[in-house]
CSV table of C-alpha atoms and ligand atoms in Angstrom, one decimal:
chain,number,residue,atom,x,y,z
A,21,MET,CA,10.0,4.8,-5.9
A,22,ILE,CA,8.0,1.7,-5.5
A,23,VAL,CA,6.2,1.6,-2.1
A,24,ALA,CA,4.6,-1.6,-0.9
A,25,ILE,CA,1.9,-1.0,1.7
A,26,ALA,CA,2.0,-4.2,3.7
A,27,ASN,CA,0.9,-5.8,6.9
A,28,GLN,CA,-0.5,-9.3,7.0
A,29,LYS,CA,-3.0,-8.3,9.7
A,30,GLY,CA,-6.4,-7.6,8.2
A,31,GLY,CA,-8.2,-4.3,8.4
A,32,VAL,CA,-5.3,-2.1,9.6
A,33,GLY,CA,-5.7,0.6,6.9
A,34,LYS,CA,-3.5,-0.7,4.1
A,35,THR,CA,-6.0,0.0,1.4
A,36,THR,CA,-7.1,3.4,2.8
A,37,THR,CA,-3.4,4.4,2.9
A,38,ALA,CA,-2.6,3.0,-0.5
A,39,VAL,CA,-5.5,4.8,-2.1
A,40,ASN,CA,-5.0,8.2,-0.4
A,41,LEU,CA,-1.2,8.2,-0.5
A,42,ALA,CA,-1.3,7.4,-4.2
A,43,ALA,CA,-3.9,10.2,-4.8
A,44,ALA,CA,-1.8,12.7,-2.8
A,45,LEU,CA,1.4,11.9,-4.7
A,46,ALA,CA,-0.6,12.2,-8.0
A,47,LEU,CA,-2.1,15.5,-6.9
A,48,ARG,CA,1.4,16.7,-6.1
A,49,GLY,CA,2.1,16.3,-9.8
A,50,ARG,CA,3.8,12.9,-9.8
A,51,LYS,CA,2.7,10.4,-12.4
A,52,THR,CA,1.6,7.6,-10.1
A,53,LEU,CA,0.5,4.0,-10.6
A,54,LEU,CA,-1.5,2.2,-7.9
A,55,ILE,CA,-1.2,-1.6,-8.2
A,56,ASP,CA,-3.9,-3.6,-6.5
A,57,LEU,CA,-2.5,-7.0,-5.3
A,58,ASP,CA,-5.4,-7.9,-3.1
A,59,PRO,CA,-8.1,-10.3,-4.5
A,60,GLN,CA,-10.7,-8.3,-2.5
A,61,ALA,CA,-10.0,-5.5,-5.0
A,62,ASN,CA,-10.8,-2.7,-2.5
A,63,SER,CA,-8.4,-0.2,-3.9
A,64,SER,CA,-9.6,-0.9,-7.5
A,65,ILE,CA,-13.2,-0.4,-6.4
A,66,SER,CA,-12.2,2.9,-4.7
A,67,PHE,CA,-11.5,4.4,-8.2
A,68,LEU,CA,-13.0,2.1,-10.9
A,69,ASP,CA,-16.2,0.3,-11.8
A,70,LEU,CA,-15.1,-3.3,-11.7
A,71,THR,CA,-17.5,-4.3,-14.5
A,72,THR,CA,-15.3,-2.3,-16.9
A,73,VAL,CA,-12.2,-4.4,-15.9
A,74,GLN,CA,-11.6,-7.4,-18.1
A,75,LYS,CA,-7.9,-8.1,-17.3
A,76,SER,CA,-6.4,-7.7,-13.9
A,77,THR,CA,-3.1,-8.1,-12.0
A,78,TYR,CA,-4.0,-11.8,-12.0
A,79,ASP,CA,-3.4,-11.9,-15.8
A,80,ALA,CA,-0.4,-9.6,-15.7
A,81,ILE,CA,1.4,-11.7,-13.1
A,82,GLY,CA,0.0,-15.1,-13.9
A,83,ASP,CA,0.4,-15.0,-17.7
A,84,THR,CA,3.8,-14.2,-19.2
A,85,THR,CA,2.2,-13.0,-22.4
A,86,CYS,CA,0.0,-10.3,-20.7
A,87,SER,CA,1.7,-7.0,-20.1
A,88,LEU,CA,1.1,-4.8,-17.0
A,89,GLU,CA,0.6,-1.9,-19.4
A,90,SER,CA,-2.3,-3.6,-21.0
A,91,ILE,CA,-4.4,-3.9,-17.8
A,92,ILE,CA,-3.7,-0.3,-16.5
A,93,LYS,CA,-6.8,2.0,-16.3
A,94,GLU,CA,-7.0,5.7,-16.0
A,95,THR,CA,-8.7,7.2,-13.0
A,96,THR,CA,-10.6,10.5,-12.5
A,97,VAL,CA,-7.6,11.8,-10.4
A,98,PRO,CA,-5.1,13.6,-12.6
A,99,ASN,CA,-1.8,11.7,-12.9
A,100,LEU,CA,-3.2,8.6,-11.2
A,101,TRP,CA,-3.5,5.2,-12.9
A,102,VAL,CA,-4.6,1.9,-11.4
A,103,ALA,CA,-3.6,-1.7,-12.2
A,104,PRO,CA,-6.8,-3.3,-10.9
A,105,ALA,CA,-7.3,-6.6,-9.1
A,106,ARG,CA,-10.1,-9.2,-9.4
A,107,ILE,CA,-11.1,-12.0,-7.2
A,108,ALA,CA,-9.3,-14.4,-9.6
A,109,LEU,CA,-6.1,-13.2,-8.0
A,110,ALA,CA,-6.9,-15.6,-5.1
A,111,LYS,CA,-6.1,-18.4,-7.5
A,112,LEU,CA,-2.6,-17.0,-8.4
A,113,GLU,CA,-0.7,-18.9,-5.8
A,114,SER,CA,-1.9,-22.3,-7.0
A,115,ARG,CA,-1.4,-21.3,-10.6
A,116,LEU,CA,2.2,-20.5,-10.0
A,117,VAL,CA,3.1,-23.6,-8.0
A,118,GLY,CA,6.3,-25.0,-9.4
A,119,GLU,CA,7.2,-21.9,-11.4
A,120,LEU,CA,10.8,-21.0,-10.5
A,121,ASP,CA,10.2,-17.3,-11.1
A,122,ALA,CA,7.0,-17.1,-9.0
A,123,HIS,CA,8.3,-14.5,-6.6
A,124,PHE,CA,9.8,-12.4,-9.4
A,125,ARG,CA,6.8,-12.0,-11.7
A,126,LEU,CA,5.8,-8.5,-10.6
A,127,LYS,CA,9.3,-7.3,-10.6
A,128,ASP,CA,9.8,-8.5,-14.1
A,129,LYS,CA,6.6,-7.0,-15.3
A,130,LEU,CA,7.5,-3.6,-13.8
A,131,ALA,CA,10.9,-3.8,-15.5
A,132,GLU,CA,9.0,-4.1,-18.8
A,133,LEU,CA,7.0,-1.0,-18.0
A,134,GLY,CA,10.3,0.9,-17.7
A,135,SER,CA,10.2,4.4,-16.2
A,136,GLU,CA,6.6,5.2,-17.5
A,137,TYR,CA,5.3,5.5,-13.9
A,138,PRO,CA,8.1,7.0,-11.6
A,139,THR,CA,5.9,6.6,-8.5
A,140,ILE,CA,4.3,3.3,-7.8
A,141,VAL,CA,2.2,2.3,-4.7
A,142,ILE,CA,1.3,-1.4,-4.2
A,143,ASP,CA,-1.7,-2.4,-2.0
A,144,CYS,CA,-1.0,-5.8,-0.5
A,145,PRO,CA,-3.5,-8.4,0.8
A,146,PRO,CA,-3.7,-9.4,4.5
A,147,ALA,CA,-1.3,-12.4,4.2
A,148,LEU,CA,2.4,-13.1,3.9
A,149,GLY,CA,2.0,-15.3,0.8
A,150,LEU,CA,3.1,-15.1,-2.8
A,151,LEU,CA,1.4,-11.8,-3.6
A,152,THR,CA,3.0,-9.9,-0.7
A,153,VAL,CA,6.4,-11.4,-1.4
A,154,ASN,CA,6.0,-10.4,-5.1
A,155,ALA,CA,5.4,-6.8,-3.8
A,156,LEU,CA,8.4,-6.9,-1.5
A,157,VAL,CA,10.7,-8.3,-4.2
A,158,ALA,CA,9.6,-5.5,-6.6
A,159,ALA,CA,9.5,-2.6,-4.1
A,160,THR,CA,12.2,-0.1,-3.2
A,161,HIS,CA,10.3,0.7,0.1
A,162,ILE,CA,7.8,-0.9,2.4
A,163,LEU,CA,5.3,1.2,4.4
A,164,ILE,CA,3.7,-0.7,7.4
A,165,PRO,CA,0.4,0.6,8.6
A,166,ILE,CA,-0.4,-0.4,12.2
A,167,GLN,CA,-3.8,0.1,13.6
A,168,SER,CA,-4.0,1.9,16.9
A,169,SER,CA,-5.6,-0.9,18.9
A,170,TYR,CA,-4.8,-3.2,21.8
A,171,PHE,CA,-3.4,-5.9,19.5
A,172,ALA,CA,-1.5,-3.5,17.3
A,173,LEU,CA,1.9,-5.2,17.4
A,174,GLU,CA,0.6,-8.7,17.1
A,175,GLY,CA,2.2,-10.3,14.0
A,176,THR,CA,4.7,-7.6,13.3
A,177,ASP,CA,7.6,-10.1,14.2
A,178,ASP,CA,6.5,-12.4,11.3
A,179,LEU,CA,6.3,-9.4,8.9
A,180,LEU,CA,9.8,-8.2,9.9
A,181,GLU,CA,11.1,-11.8,9.5
A,182,THR,CA,9.7,-11.9,6.0
A,183,ILE,CA,11.3,-8.5,5.2
A,184,GLU,CA,14.6,-9.8,6.4
A,185,LYS,CA,14.3,-12.9,4.2
A,186,VAL,CA,13.5,-10.9,1.1
A,187,ARG,CA,16.5,-8.6,1.9
A,188,LEU,CA,18.8,-11.5,2.3
A,189,ARG,CA,18.5,-12.6,-1.3
A,190,PRO,CA,16.1,-11.2,-3.9
A,191,ASN,CA,16.0,-7.6,-2.8
A,192,PRO,CA,18.9,-6.4,-0.5
A,193,THR,CA,18.1,-2.8,-1.0
A,194,LEU,CA,14.5,-3.0,0.3
A,195,ARG,CA,14.0,-0.3,2.9
A,196,ILE,CA,11.4,0.2,5.6
A,197,LEU,CA,10.2,3.6,4.7
A,198,GLY,CA,8.2,3.9,7.9
A,199,VAL,CA,5.5,2.6,10.3
A,200,LEU,CA,2.2,4.5,10.1
A,201,ILE,CA,-0.2,4.6,13.0
A,202,THR,CA,-3.7,4.5,11.7
A,203,MET,CA,-7.3,4.9,13.1
A,204,HIS,CA,-5.9,6.8,16.1
A,205,ASP,CA,-8.2,8.3,18.6
A,206,ARG,CA,-6.3,11.1,20.3
A,207,ARG,CA,-8.8,11.3,23.2
A,208,THR,CA,-8.2,7.9,24.8
A,209,ALA,CA,-5.4,7.0,27.2
A,210,LEU,CA,-5.3,3.5,25.6
A,211,ALA,CA,-4.5,5.1,22.2
A,212,ARG,CA,-1.7,7.1,23.7
A,213,ASP,CA,-0.3,4.0,25.4
A,214,ILE,CA,-0.4,2.1,22.1
A,215,ARG,CA,1.4,4.9,20.3
A,216,GLU,CA,4.2,4.9,22.9
A,217,GLN,CA,4.4,1.1,22.7
A,218,ILE,CA,4.7,1.3,18.8
A,219,GLN,CA,7.4,4.0,19.2
A,220,ARG,CA,9.4,1.9,21.7
A,221,VAL,CA,9.5,-0.9,19.2
A,222,PHE,CA,10.1,1.0,16.0
A,223,GLY,CA,11.7,4.2,17.2
A,224,SER,CA,12.4,6.8,14.4
A,225,LYS,CA,10.8,4.5,11.8
A,226,VAL,CA,7.4,5.7,13.1
A,227,PHE,CA,6.1,8.5,10.9
A,228,LYS,CA,5.4,11.7,12.7
A,229,THR,CA,2.1,11.8,10.9
A,230,VAL,CA,-0.6,9.8,12.6
A,231,ILE,CA,-3.8,9.0,10.8
A,232,ALA,CA,-6.7,9.9,13.1
A,233,LYS,CA,-10.0,7.9,13.1
A,234,SER,CA,-12.3,9.6,10.5
A,235,VAL,CA,-15.7,8.6,9.3
A,236,ARG,CA,-14.9,10.5,6.1
A,237,LEU,CA,-12.1,8.1,5.3
A,238,GLU,CA,-14.5,5.2,5.6
A,239,GLU,CA,-17.1,6.9,3.4
A,240,SER,CA,-15.0,8.1,0.4
A,241,PRO,CA,-14.5,4.8,-1.4
A,242,ALA,CA,-18.2,4.4,-1.8
A,243,TYR,CA,-18.2,7.6,-3.9
A,244,LYS,CA,-15.2,6.4,-5.9
A,245,GLU,CA,-13.2,9.4,-4.7
A,246,SER,CA,-10.0,9.9,-2.7
A,247,ILE,CA,-10.3,11.9,0.5
A,248,PHE,CA,-8.9,15.0,-1.2
A,249,THR,CA,-12.0,15.6,-3.4
A,250,PHE,CA,-14.5,13.8,-1.2
A,251,ALA,CA,-13.8,15.8,2.0
A,252,PRO,CA,-10.9,18.2,1.4
A,253,ASP,CA,-11.3,19.9,4.8
A,254,SER,CA,-11.5,16.7,6.8
A,255,SER,CA,-8.7,15.5,9.2
A,256,GLY,CA,-8.3,12.5,6.9
A,257,ALA,CA,-7.3,14.8,4.0
A,258,THR,CA,-4.9,16.8,6.2
A,259,ASP,CA,-3.4,13.6,7.7
A,260,TYR,CA,-2.8,11.9,4.3
A,261,TYR,CA,-1.4,15.0,2.7
A,262,SER,CA,1.0,15.3,5.6
A,263,LEU,CA,2.0,11.6,5.2
A,264,CYS,CA,2.7,12.3,1.5
A,265,GLU,CA,5.0,15.1,2.4
A,266,GLU,CA,6.8,12.9,4.9
A,267,VAL,CA,7.1,10.0,2.4
A,268,ILE,CA,8.7,12.4,-0.2
A,269,GLU,CA,11.1,13.8,2.4
A,270,ARG,CA,12.2,10.4,3.6
A,271,VAL,CA,12.7,9.0,0.1
A,272,GLU,CA,14.6,12.0,-1.0
A,273,ALA,CA,16.7,12.2,2.1
A,274,ARG,CA,18.0,8.7,1.5
A,275,THR,CA,18.8,9.1,-2.2
A,276,SER,CA,20.5,12.5,-2.1
B,322,ATP,P1,-7.6,-5.7,4.5
B,322,ATP,O1,-6.5,-6.4,5.3
B,322,ATP,O2,-8.9,-6.4,4.6
B,322,ATP,O3,-7.1,-5.5,3.1
B,322,ATP,P2,-6.9,-3.0,5.1
B,322,ATP,O4,-5.7,-3.2,5.9
B,322,ATP,O5,-6.7,-2.7,3.6
B,322,ATP,O6,-7.8,-4.3,5.2
B,322,ATP,P3,-8.7,-0.8,5.1
B,322,ATP,O7,-9.6,-1.5,4.2
B,322,ATP,O8,-7.9,0.3,4.6
B,322,ATP,O9,-7.7,-1.9,5.8
B,322,ATP,O10,-9.4,-0.4,6.5
B,322,ATP,C1,-10.3,-1.3,7.2
B,322,ATP,C2,-11.6,-0.5,7.5
B,322,ATP,O11,-11.3,0.6,8.4
B,322,ATP,C3,-12.3,0.0,6.3
B,322,ATP,O12,-13.7,0.0,6.5
B,322,ATP,C4,-11.8,1.5,6.3
B,322,ATP,O13,-12.8,2.3,5.7
B,322,ATP,C5,-11.7,1.8,7.8
B,322,ATP,N1,-10.7,2.8,8.0
B,322,ATP,C6,-9.4,2.8,7.5
B,322,ATP,N2,-8.7,3.9,8.0
B,322,ATP,C7,-9.6,4.6,8.8
B,322,ATP,C8,-9.5,5.8,9.6
B,322,ATP,N3,-8.4,6.5,9.7
B,322,ATP,N4,-10.6,6.1,10.3
B,322,ATP,C9,-11.7,5.4,10.3
B,322,ATP,N5,-11.9,4.3,9.5
B,322,ATP,C10,-10.8,3.8,8.8
B,323,MG,MG1,-7.1,-3.8,1.9
């Protein structure tokens, strides 16, 4: 499975979800590759020291002679590898202007990798541009994190429209794996209202697992750890482990 974590809204929990879902899948024994497609490189920084990174997803996607395999780095999490990003990725769109295969670059590079990494998680940037489209073209599934906030559903129409466009041509089998409510505060009435509102719009697509607000989840990247080693007893660890179980269930239910 290749899961793109996407929502063009900024700060909704894409990276936190990509990092901890990838770690959970790896800890469950699945050989997992986390691909960072965000020039901010937040998911790369969550596991790697960027000064050790010479080549990034910018090179692997922008340069036909640079393989994805050659940029992949091992992490301290067993079974987890990262294809890191660098700020240069912000220049990719202008570099690929006029290239007819611009939207297919990541898909083609993944095809070259073969079945080396059976589980792939892609962290997308907060935009619906070329990078996110590359992820959606290459992915088997998309997971949409939605922050439990008053403006939660703002922009989801544009995202769904982009998914439909990608489905129409380059990737008809792309599936919405689910919508994930993040940064939820169970104590407030507003959060409960927002959850109901999201459920009205997305119905059974909404994951049963809800990610609660947790300071531990905010802290763990600074220590270059996933939540599972940084704070294994925290709600964040329980929530992301439960998401991982639900993700596996949903993927397997559809393919069996
Ligand atoms: P961007 O669009 O900039 O890439 P993003 O969608 O990847 O952002 P994150 O970076 O995962 O979002 O999260 C935004 C901020 O919220 C970060 O500081 C992160 O640590 C924090 N955060 C994410 N999830 C939670 C949570 N469940 N509880 C508390 N803080 C959280
Ligand atoms: Mg991010």
